[in-house]
Coordinates of C-alpha atoms in Angstrom, one line a residue:
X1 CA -16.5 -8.1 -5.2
X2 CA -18.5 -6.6 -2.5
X3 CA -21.5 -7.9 -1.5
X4 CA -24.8 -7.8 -3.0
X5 CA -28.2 -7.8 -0.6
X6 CA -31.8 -8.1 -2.3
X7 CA -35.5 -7.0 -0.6
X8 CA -37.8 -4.5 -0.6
X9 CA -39.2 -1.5 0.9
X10 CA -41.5 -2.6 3.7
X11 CA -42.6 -6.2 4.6
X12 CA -45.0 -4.8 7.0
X13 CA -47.2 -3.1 3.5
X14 CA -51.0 -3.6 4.0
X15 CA -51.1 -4.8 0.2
X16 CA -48.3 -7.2 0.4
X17 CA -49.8 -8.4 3.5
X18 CA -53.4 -9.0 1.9
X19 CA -51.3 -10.4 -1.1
X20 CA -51.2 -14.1 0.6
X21 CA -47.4 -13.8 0.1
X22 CA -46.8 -14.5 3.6
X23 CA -48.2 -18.6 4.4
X24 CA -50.4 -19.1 6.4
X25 CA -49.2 -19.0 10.7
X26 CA -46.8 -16.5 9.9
X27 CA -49.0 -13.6 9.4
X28 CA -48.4 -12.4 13.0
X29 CA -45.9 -9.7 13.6
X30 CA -42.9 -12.2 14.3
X31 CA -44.0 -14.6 11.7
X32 CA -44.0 -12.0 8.8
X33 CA -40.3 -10.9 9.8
X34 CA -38.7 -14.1 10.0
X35 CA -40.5 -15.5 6.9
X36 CA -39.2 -12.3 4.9
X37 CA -35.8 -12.7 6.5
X38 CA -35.3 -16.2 5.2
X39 CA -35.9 -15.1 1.8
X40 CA -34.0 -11.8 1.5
X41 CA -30.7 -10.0 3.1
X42 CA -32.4 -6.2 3.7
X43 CA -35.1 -4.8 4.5
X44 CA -36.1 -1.2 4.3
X45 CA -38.1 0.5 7.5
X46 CA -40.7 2.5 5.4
X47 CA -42.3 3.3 8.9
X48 CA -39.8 5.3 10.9
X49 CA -40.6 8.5 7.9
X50 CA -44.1 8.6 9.2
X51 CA -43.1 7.7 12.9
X52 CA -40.2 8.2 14.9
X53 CA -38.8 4.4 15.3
X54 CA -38.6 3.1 19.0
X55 CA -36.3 1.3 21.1
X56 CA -38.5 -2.0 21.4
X57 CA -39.1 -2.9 17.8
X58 CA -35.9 -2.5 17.2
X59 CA -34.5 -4.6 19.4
X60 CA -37.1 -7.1 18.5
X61 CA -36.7 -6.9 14.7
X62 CA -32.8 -7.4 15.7
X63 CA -33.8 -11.0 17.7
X64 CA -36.3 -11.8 15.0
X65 CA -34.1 -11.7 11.8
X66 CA -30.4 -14.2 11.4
X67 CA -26.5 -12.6 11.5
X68 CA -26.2 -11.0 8.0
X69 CA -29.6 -9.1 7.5
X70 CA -30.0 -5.6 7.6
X71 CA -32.5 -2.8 7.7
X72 CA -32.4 0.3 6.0
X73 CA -34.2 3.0 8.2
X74 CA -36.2 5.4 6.3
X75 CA -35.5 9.0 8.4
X76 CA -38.3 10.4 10.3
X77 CA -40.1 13.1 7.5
X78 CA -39.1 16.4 9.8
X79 CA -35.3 15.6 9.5
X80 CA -35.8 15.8 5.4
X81 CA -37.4 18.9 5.5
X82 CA -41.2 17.0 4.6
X83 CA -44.1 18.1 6.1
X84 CA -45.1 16.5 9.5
X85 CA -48.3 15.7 11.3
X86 CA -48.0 17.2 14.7
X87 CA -49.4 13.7 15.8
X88 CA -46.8 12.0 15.0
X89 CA -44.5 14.3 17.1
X90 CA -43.3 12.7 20.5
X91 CA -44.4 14.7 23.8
X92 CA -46.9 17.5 22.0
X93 CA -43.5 19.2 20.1
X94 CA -44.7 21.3 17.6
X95 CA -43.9 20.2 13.7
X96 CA -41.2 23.0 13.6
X97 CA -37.9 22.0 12.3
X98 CA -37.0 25.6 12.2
X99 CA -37.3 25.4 16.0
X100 CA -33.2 24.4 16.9
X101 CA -34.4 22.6 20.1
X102 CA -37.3 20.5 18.2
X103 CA -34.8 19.6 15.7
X104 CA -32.4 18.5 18.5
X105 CA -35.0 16.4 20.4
X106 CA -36.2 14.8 17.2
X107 CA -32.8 14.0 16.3
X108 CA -32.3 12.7 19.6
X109 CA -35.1 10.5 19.6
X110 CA -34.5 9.0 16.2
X111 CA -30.7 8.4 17.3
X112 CA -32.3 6.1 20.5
X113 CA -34.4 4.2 18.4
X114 CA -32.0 3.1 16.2
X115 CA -29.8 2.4 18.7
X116 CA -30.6 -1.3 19.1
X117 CA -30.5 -2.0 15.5
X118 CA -26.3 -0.6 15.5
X119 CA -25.8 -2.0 18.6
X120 CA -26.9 -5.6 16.9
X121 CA -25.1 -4.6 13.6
X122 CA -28.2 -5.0 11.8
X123 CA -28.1 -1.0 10.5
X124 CA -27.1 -1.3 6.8
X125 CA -28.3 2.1 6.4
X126 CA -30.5 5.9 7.1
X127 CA -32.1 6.8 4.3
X128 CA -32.4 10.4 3.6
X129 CA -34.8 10.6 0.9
X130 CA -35.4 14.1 0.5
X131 CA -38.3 16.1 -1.2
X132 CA -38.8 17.1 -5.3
X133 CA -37.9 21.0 -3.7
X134 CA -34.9 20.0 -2.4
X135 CA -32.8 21.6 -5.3
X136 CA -28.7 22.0 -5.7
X137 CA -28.1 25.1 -4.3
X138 CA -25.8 26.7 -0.8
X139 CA -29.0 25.9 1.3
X140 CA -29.2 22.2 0.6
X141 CA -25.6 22.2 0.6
X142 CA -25.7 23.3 4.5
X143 CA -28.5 21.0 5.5
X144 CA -26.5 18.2 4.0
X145 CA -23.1 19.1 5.6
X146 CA -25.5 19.0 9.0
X147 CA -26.9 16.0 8.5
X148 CA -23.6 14.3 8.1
X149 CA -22.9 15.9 10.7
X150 CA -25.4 14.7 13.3
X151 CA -25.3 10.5 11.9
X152 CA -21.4 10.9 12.0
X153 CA -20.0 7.1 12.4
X154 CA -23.7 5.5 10.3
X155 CA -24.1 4.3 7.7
X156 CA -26.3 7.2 5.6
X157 CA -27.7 7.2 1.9
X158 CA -29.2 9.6 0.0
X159 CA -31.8 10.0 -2.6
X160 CA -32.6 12.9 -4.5
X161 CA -36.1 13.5 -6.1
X162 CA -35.6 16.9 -7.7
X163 CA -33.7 15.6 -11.1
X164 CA -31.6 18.3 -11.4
X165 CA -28.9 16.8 -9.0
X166 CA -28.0 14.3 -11.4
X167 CA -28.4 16.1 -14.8
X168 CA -24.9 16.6 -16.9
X169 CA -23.2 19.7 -15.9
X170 CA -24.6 19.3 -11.8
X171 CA -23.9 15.6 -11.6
X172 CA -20.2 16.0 -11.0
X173 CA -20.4 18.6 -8.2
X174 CA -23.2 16.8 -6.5
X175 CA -21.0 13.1 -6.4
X176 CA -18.4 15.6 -4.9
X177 CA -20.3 16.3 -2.1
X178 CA -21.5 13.7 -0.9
X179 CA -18.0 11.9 -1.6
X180 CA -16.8 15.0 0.8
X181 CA -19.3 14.0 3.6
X182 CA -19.0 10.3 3.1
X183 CA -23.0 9.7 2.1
X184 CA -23.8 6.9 -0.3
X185 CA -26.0 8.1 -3.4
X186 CA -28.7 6.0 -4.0
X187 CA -29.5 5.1 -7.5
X188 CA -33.0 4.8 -8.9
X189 CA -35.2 3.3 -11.7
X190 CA -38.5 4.6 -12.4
X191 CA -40.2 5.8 -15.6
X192 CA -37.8 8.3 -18.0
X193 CA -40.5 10.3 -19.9
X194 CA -41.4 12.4 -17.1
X195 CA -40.1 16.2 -16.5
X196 CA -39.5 14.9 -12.6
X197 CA -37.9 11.8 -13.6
X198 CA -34.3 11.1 -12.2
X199 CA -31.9 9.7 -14.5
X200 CA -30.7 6.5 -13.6
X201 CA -27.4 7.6 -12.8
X202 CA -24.8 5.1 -10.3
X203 CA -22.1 7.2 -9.0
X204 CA -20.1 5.6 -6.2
X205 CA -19.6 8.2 -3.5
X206 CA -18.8 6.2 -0.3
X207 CA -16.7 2.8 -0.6
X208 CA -18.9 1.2 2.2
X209 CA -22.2 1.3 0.2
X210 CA -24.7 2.0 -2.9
X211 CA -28.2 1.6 -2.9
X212 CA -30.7 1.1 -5.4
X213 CA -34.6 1.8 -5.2
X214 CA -36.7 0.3 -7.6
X215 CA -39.9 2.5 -7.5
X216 CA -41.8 1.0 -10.7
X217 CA -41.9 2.8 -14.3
X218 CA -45.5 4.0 -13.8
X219 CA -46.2 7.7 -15.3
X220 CA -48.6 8.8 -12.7
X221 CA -44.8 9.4 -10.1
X222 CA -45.9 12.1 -8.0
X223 CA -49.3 12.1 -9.0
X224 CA -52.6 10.2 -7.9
X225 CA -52.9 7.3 -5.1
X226 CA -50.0 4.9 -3.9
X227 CA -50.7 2.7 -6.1
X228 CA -51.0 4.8 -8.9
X229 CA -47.6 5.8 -8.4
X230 CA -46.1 2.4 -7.6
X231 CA -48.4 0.7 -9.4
X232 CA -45.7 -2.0 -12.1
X233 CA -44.6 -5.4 -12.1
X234 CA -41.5 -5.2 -13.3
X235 CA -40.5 -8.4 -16.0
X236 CA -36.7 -9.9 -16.6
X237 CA -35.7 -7.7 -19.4
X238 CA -36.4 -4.6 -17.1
X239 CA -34.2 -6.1 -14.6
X240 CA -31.5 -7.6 -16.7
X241 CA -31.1 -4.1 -18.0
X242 CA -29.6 -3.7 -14.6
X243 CA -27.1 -6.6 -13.7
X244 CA -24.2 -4.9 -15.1
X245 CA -24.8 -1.8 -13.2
X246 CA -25.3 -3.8 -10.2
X247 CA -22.0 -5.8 -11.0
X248 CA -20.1 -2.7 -11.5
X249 CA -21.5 -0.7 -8.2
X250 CA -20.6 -4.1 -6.2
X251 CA -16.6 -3.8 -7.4
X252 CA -16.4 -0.6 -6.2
X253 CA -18.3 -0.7 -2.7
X254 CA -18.5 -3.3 0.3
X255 CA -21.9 -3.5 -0.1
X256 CA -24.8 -2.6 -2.5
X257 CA -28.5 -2.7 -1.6
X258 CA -31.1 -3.3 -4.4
X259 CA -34.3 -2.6 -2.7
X260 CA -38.0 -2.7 -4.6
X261 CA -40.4 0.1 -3.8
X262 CA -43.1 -0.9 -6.6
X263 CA -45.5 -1.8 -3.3
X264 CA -48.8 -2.9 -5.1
X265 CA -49.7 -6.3 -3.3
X266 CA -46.9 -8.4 -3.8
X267 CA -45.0 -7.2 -7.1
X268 CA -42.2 -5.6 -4.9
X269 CA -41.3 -9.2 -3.6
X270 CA -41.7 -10.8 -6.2
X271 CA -39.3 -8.8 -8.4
X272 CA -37.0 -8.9 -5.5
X273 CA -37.5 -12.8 -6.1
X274 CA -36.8 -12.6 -9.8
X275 CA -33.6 -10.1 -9.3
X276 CA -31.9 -12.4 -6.9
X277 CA -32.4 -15.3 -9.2
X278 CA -31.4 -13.2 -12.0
X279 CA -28.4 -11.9 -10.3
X280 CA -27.2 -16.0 -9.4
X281 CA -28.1 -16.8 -12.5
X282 CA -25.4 -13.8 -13.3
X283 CA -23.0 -14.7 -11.2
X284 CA -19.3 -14.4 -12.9
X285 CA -17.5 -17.5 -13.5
X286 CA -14.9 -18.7 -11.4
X287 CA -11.4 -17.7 -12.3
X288 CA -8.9 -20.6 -12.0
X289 CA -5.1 -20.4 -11.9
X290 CA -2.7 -20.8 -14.4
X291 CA -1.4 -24.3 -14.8
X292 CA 2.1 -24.6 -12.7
X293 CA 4.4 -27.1 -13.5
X294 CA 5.2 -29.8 -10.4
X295 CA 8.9 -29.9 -9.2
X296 CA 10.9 -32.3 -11.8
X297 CA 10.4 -35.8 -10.2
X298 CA 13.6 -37.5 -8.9
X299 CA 14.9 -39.9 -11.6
X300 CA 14.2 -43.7 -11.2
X301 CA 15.3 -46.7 -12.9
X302 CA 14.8 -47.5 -16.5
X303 CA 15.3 -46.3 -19.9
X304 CA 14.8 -42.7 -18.8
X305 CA 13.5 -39.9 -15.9
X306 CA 9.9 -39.6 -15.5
X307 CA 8.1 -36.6 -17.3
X308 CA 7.4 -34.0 -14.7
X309 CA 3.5 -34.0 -14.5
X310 CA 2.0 -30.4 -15.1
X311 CA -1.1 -29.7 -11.8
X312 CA -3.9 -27.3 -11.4
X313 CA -6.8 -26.6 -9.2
X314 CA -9.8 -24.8 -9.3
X315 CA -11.5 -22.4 -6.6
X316 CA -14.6 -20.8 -6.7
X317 CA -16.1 -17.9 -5.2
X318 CA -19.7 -17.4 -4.6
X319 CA -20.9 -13.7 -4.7
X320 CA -23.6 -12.9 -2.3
X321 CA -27.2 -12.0 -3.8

């Protein structure tokens, strides 16, 4: 059974942070982090798509958090093919990933400020969540066979928004390649009544990791504010629908991520809260041994030998969550 790690998509969200989920002298940069840290296993960096990441906070979200946890680094928005402020590009380059030496500088700098985060084996994963026009076709084939490419030796999931990946009939070809390139799909929940929506498909198609995003069931996806689109607080049935898809991804990989992206005040950690209990609460029985009988015991005096005495123990395992 591989491991199973619970959080959410940002702990650094203005809402969460107005929430009063974090306790009072730990609102400070540090004492958010290592408050989150002791309550969940992952993180995702929802920052690094508006920002390229740099070398510093990583290295001090890397001293800040215990062995074990991991963040999931969302990729910089001109390596998915998203629009791009030109603010937000480093040294005045131009927001033009047609341009092959933008792209390679970008890449570059992304690459370095990551670099701390591998180095301290706290990457769990790049997330490559790419656009509602990013469709199945030879183009997004070769953009994909680049990326994994360029993030050869991470670890690198992907999410689709355009459904069409995942509908019967596509669904096959599109677990193929990513199987081919060694990219970990990343499942989702959200509303189902929807022309975008994705189906809530889990394909396996790396053995090191699956990731699930929980964005909310709200039918204003892709429309309206932030919290319009996030906007749910998730209740146990909607996440018990889930265990045994959970269960099942985490027989098949060495880790699985379940991350919550429903970032209205503080219903993402709080459903993160109520999965990992859920998930204990869950958690498969031990298996014990078969009886075996002792060796026959050497006879002694009297009327007879004494009855061989049957022995069993019992081990547990507890599954991480």
């Amino acid at each position: 059974m591989g491991q199973i790690l619970v959080g959410t998509c940002s702990w650094t969200d203005r809402a969460l942070v107005g929430s009063g989920w974090y306790p009072p002298g730990r609102r400070d940069a540090e004492g958010r982090l290592r408050h989150y840290a002791e309550r969940f296993g992952v993180v995702e960096v929802d920052a690094s798509y508006y920002a390229l990441p740099g070398e510093r906070n990583s290295r001090l979200w890397a001293e800040r958090t215990p062995d074990g946890f991991v963040f999931d680094v969302k990729a910089f928005s001109l390596l998915t093919g998203h629009p791009t402020r030109a603010a937000m590009m480093p040294d005045g380059l131009p927001a033009e990933p047609r341009d092959p030496a933008v792209l390679d500088e970008v890449w570059a700098r992304f690459a370095a400020g990551i670099e701390p985060l591998r180095e301290a084996g706290r990457l769990g994963s790049v997330l490559f969540q790419f656009p509602p026009w990013f469709r199945p076709g030879q183009r997004a084939q070769a953009f994909l066979r680049e990326c994994a490419q360029r993030t050869e030796g991470w670890p690198v999931a992907v999410e689709f928004r355009h459904p069409s990946w995942w509908e019967p009939g596509q669904d096959e070809a599109t677990g193929a390649l990513l199987t081919r390139h060694g990219l970990a799909a990343v499942a989702v929940d959200m509303t189902q009544t929807l022309p975008s929506s994705v189906p809530p498909v889990t394909p396996v198609t790396s053995p090191r990791l699956s990731v699930i995003r929980f964005h909310g069931r709200s039918t204003a996806w892709g429309t309206g504010s932030k919290e319009d689109r996030f906007r749910h607080a998730y209740d146990e049935a909607e996440l018990a629908e889930w265990l045994p898809r959970v269960r099942r991804l985490a027989e098949r990989t060495e880790q699985v991520h379940v991350l919550f992206n429903n970032c209205c005040g503080d219903a993402a950690v709080r459903a993160a809260e109520s999965m990992t209990r859920l998930l204990d609460r869950d958690r498969p029985a031990p298996r014990l041994p078969r009886a075996r009988s002792a060796p026959d015991a050497p006879p002694t005096p009297g009327p007879g030998p004494t009855p061989a005495r049957s022995s069993s123990s019992s081990s547990s395992r507890r599954a991480a969550g």
